[in-house]
Coordinates of C-alpha atoms and ligand atoms in Angstrom, one line a residue:
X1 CA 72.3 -2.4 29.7
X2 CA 74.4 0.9 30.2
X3 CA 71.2 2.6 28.2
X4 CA 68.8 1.1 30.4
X5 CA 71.0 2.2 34.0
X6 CA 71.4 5.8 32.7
X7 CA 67.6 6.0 32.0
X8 CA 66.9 4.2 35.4
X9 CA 69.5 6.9 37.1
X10 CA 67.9 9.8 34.9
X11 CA 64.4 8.9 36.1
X12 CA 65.7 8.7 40.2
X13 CA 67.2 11.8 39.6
X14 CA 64.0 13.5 38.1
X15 CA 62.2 12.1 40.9
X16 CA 64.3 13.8 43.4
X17 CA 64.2 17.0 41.5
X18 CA 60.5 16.9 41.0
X19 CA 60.2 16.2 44.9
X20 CA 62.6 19.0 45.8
X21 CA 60.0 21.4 43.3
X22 CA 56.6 19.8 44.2
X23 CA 57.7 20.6 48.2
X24 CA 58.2 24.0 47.6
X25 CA 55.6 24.9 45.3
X26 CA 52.9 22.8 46.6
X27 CA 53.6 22.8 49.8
X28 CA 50.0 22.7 50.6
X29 CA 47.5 20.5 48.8
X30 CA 45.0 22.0 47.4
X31 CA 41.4 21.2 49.2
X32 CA 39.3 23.3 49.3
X33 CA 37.7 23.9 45.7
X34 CA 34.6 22.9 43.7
X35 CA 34.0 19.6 42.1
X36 CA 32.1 18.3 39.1
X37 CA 28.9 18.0 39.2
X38 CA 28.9 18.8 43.0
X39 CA 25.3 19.0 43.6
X40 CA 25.4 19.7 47.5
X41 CA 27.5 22.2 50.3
X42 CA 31.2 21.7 49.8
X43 CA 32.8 19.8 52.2
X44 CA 33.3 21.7 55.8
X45 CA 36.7 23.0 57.0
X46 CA 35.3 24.8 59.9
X47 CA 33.3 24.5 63.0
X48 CA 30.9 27.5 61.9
X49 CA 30.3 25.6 58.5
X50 CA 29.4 22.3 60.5
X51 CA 27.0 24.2 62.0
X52 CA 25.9 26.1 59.1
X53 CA 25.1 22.3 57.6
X54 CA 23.5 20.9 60.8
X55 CA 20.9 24.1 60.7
X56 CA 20.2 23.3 56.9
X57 CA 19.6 19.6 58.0
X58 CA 17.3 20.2 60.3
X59 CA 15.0 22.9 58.2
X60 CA 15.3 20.4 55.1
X61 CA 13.6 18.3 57.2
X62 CA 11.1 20.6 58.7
X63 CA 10.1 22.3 55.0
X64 CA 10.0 18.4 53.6
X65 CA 7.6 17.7 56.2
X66 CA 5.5 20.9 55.7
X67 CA 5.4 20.0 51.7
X68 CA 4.3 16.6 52.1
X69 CA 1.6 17.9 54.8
X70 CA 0.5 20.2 51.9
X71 CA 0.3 18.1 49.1
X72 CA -1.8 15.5 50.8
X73 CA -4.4 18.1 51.9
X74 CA -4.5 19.5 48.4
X75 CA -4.8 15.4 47.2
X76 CA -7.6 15.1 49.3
X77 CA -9.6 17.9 49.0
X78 CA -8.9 17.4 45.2
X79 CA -10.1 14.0 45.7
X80 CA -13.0 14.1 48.4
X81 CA -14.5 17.3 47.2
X82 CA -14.7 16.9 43.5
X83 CA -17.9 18.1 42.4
X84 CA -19.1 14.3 41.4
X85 CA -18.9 13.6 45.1
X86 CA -19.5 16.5 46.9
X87 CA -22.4 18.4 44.6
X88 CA -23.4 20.8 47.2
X89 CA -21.0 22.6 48.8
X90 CA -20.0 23.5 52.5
X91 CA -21.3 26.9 52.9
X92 CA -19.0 26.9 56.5
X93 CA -16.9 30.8 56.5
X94 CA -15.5 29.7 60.1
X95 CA -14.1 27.7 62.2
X96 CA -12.6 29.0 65.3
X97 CA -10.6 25.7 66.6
X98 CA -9.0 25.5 63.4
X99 CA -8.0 29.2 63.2
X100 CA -6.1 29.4 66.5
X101 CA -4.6 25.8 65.3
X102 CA -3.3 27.2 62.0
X103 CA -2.4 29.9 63.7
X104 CA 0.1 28.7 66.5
X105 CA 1.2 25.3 64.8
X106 CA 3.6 28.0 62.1
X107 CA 4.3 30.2 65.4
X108 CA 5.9 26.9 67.2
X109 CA 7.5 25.6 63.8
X110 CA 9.1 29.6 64.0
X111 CA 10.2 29.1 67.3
X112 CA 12.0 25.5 66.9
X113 CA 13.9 27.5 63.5
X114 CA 14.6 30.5 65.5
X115 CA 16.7 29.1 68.2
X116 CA 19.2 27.3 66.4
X117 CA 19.5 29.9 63.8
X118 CA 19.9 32.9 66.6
X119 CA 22.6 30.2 68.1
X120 CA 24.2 30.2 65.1
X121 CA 24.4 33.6 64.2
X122 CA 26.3 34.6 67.5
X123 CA 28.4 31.4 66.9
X124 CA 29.8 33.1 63.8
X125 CA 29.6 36.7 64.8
X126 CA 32.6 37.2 66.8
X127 CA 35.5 35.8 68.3
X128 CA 36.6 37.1 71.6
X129 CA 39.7 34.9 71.8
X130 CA 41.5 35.6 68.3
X131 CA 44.6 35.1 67.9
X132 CA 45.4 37.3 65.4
X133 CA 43.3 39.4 62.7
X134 CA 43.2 40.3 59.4
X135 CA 41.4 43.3 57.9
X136 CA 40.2 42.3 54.7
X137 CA 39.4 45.6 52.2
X138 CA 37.6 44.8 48.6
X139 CA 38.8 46.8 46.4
X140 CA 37.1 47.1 42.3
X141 CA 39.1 44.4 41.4
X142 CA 41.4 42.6 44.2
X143 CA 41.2 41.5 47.3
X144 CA 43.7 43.5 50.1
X145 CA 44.9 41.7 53.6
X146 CA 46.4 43.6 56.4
X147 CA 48.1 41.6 59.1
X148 CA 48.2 44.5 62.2
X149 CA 49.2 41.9 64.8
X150 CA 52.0 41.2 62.6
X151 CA 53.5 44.8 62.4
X152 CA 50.3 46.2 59.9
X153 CA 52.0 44.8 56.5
X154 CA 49.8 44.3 53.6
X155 CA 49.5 42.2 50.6
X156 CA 47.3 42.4 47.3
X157 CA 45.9 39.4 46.2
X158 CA 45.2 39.2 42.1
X159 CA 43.9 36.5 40.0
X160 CA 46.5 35.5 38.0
X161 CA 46.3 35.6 34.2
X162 CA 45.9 32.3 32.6
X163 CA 49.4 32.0 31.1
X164 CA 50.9 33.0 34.2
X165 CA 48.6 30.6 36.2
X166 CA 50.0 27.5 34.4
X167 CA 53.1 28.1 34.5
X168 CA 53.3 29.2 38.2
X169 CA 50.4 27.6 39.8
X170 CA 49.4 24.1 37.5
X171 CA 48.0 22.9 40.8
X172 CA 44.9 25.4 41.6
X173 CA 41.8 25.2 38.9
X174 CA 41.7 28.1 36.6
X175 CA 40.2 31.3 37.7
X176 CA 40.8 30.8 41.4
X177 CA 45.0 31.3 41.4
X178 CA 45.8 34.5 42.5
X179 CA 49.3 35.9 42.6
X180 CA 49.6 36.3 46.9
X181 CA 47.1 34.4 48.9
X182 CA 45.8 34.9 51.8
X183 CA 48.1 33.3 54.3
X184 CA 46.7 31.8 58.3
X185 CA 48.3 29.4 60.3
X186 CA 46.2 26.1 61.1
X187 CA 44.3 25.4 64.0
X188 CA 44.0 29.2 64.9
X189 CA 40.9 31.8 65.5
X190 CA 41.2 34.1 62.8
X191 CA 39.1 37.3 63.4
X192 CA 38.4 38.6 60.1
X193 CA 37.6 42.7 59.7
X194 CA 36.0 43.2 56.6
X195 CA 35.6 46.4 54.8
X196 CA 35.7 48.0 50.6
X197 CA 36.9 50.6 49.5
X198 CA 34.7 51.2 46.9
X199 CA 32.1 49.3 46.3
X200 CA 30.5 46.7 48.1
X201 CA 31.8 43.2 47.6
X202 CA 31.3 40.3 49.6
X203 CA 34.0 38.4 50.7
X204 CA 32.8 34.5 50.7
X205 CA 34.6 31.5 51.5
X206 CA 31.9 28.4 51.2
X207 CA 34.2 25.7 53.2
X208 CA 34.6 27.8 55.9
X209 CA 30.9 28.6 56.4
X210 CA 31.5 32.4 56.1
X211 CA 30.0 35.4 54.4
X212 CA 30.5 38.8 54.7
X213 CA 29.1 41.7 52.8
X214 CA 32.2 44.1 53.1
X215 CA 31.1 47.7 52.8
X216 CA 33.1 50.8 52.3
X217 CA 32.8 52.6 55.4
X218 CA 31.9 50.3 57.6
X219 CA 33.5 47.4 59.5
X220 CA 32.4 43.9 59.2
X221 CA 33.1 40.9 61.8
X222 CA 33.7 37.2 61.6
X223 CA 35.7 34.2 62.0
X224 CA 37.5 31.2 61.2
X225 CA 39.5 28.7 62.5
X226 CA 40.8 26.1 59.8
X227 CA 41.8 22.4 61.0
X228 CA 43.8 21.4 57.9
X229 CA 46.5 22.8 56.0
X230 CA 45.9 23.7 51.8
X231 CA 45.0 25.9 49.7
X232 CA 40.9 26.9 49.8
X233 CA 38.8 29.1 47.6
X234 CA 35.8 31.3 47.3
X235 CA 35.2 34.0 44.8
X236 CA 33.6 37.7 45.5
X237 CA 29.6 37.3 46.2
X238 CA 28.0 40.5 45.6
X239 CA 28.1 42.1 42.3
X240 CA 30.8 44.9 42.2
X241 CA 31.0 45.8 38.6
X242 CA 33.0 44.9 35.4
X243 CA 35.4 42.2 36.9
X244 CA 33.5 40.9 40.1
X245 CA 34.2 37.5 38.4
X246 CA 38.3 38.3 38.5
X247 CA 38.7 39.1 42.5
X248 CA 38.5 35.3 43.7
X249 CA 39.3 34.3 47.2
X250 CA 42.3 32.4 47.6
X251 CA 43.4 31.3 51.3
X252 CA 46.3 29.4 52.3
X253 CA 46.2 27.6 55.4
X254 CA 49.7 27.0 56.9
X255 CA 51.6 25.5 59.8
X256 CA 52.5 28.2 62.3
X257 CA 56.0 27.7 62.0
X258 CA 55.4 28.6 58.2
X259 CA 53.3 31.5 58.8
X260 CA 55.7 33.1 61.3
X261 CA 58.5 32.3 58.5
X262 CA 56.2 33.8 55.9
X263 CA 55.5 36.9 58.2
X264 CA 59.2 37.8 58.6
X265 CA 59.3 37.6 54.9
X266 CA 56.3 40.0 54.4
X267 CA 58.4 41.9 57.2
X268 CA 61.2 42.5 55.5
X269 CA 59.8 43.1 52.4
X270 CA 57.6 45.8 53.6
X271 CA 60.8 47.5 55.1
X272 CA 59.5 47.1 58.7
X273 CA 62.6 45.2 60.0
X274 CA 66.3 46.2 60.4
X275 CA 69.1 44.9 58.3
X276 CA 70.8 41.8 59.9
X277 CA 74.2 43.5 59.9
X278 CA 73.7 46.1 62.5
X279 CA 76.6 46.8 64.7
X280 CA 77.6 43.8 66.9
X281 CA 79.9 45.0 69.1
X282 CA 77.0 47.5 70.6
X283 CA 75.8 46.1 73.9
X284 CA 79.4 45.2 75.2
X285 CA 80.9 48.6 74.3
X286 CA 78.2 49.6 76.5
X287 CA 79.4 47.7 79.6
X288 CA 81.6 50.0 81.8
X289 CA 85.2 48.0 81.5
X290 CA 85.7 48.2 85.5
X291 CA 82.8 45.7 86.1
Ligands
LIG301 CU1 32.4 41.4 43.4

């Protein structure tokens, strides 16, 4: 009996500690990564990347029909022109009906993919009403986020050695932990500045529908604006040398409250507040004592 309470209070007890742990080190679920034998898009975090999926609807559509248009013209000609049936052939060069028909009908088809995809493209471009933004600089081999609305602190982000990934991060699949994530709040535009600083890289995040080729020297635009908290992942997408499969892309999407508490963390760890224990007694010495 007294064997079977201990191990009944032992297990409570471990279940409170393990809460207490899994709150604080997985604070955020983690959602946003590949699965087996995942065959299509991820799923979509972002408005951008519903769009980006709506637009490949619609063309897998349009390029299905086109195919199937194709392959019964070659079937019939195949079939109706085969040299049993037909023994003398057309000697026709022209046909001027036909011409301007095969000639507009692609033009239109153009114009029906253009507009959506030029819709799409400013959609994603820019984001006039950010709330913050984060300059993202590739670097050969880590990723490097500046927060300048947040007092211009910056944190490397490293992929985190195998070891050291099991034994601090169990959670996130291996080859996407990295030591300091990206960190945004939820349910906030996020203008992202992209840039390298020594080769190009291309800082891709599937999920959130964007993509941008970061190029030293030059400044690159987007945005995102993620509904759920967790943890989400992409990995560099343009070859940058040796390592290019080491700099992954690890994002951590918190509540704001979080975010400012990390920020005064990052803060004061960059040196860019003041000690708590400044003087006190400041702004009443101040006060002339006749008032
Ligand atoms: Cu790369």
């Amino acid at each position: 009996m007294i064997g079977k309470r201990a191990l009944g209070f032992l297990g409570i007890l471990s279940g409170v500690v393990g809460l207490g742990l899994t709150t604080a080190a997985q604070a955020q679920s983690v959602v946003g990564v590949p699965h087996q034998w995942q065959m299509s898009f991820p799923p979509s975090y972002t408005t951008v990347m519903d769009k980006v999926e709506s637009l490949h609807d619609l063309l897998l559509v349009i390029i299905t029909l086109i195919s199937l248009f194709v392959l019964a013209l070659l079937l019939y000609v195949v079939f109706r022109f085969h040299a049993s049936r037909n023994p003398t052939p057309s000697v026709i060069t022209h046909n001027t009906v036909l011409e301007i028909a095969w000639t507009i009908v692609p033009i239109l088809i153009l114009v029906v993919i253009a507009i959506p995809s030029f819709r799409l493209l400013y959609y994603s471009d820019k984001a006039p009403d950010a709330a913050l933004t984060v300059k993202v600089t590739g670097h050969q081999w880590y990723w490097q986020y500046e927060y300048p609305d947040q007092g211009n602190f910056s944190i490397d982000s490293r992929i985190l050695a195998e070891a050291d990934r099991i034994k601090e991060k169990p959670q996130i699949p291996r080859l996407l932990a990295v030591d300091n994530e990206m960190v945004i709040p939820v349910n906030t535009t996020i203008r992202i500045i992209g840039t390298a600083a020594d080769v190009m890289h291309g800082w891709t995040v599937p999920g959130f529908g964007i993509k941008k080729t970061v190029i030293p020297g030059r400044l690159n635009e987007g945005w995102i604006n993620v509904e759920h908290e967790g943890y989400y992942f992409g990995e560099c997408s343009q070859i940058c040398g040796e390592n290019h499969t080491y700099m992954p892309i690890a994002v951590r999407v918190v509540s704001k409250a979080e975010f400012d508490k990390w920020v005064e963390q990052q803060k004061k760890a960059a040196g860019l507040i003041p000690p708590m224990n400044a003087p006190t007694g400041l702004a009443s010495a101040t006060i002339p004592a006749n008032r």
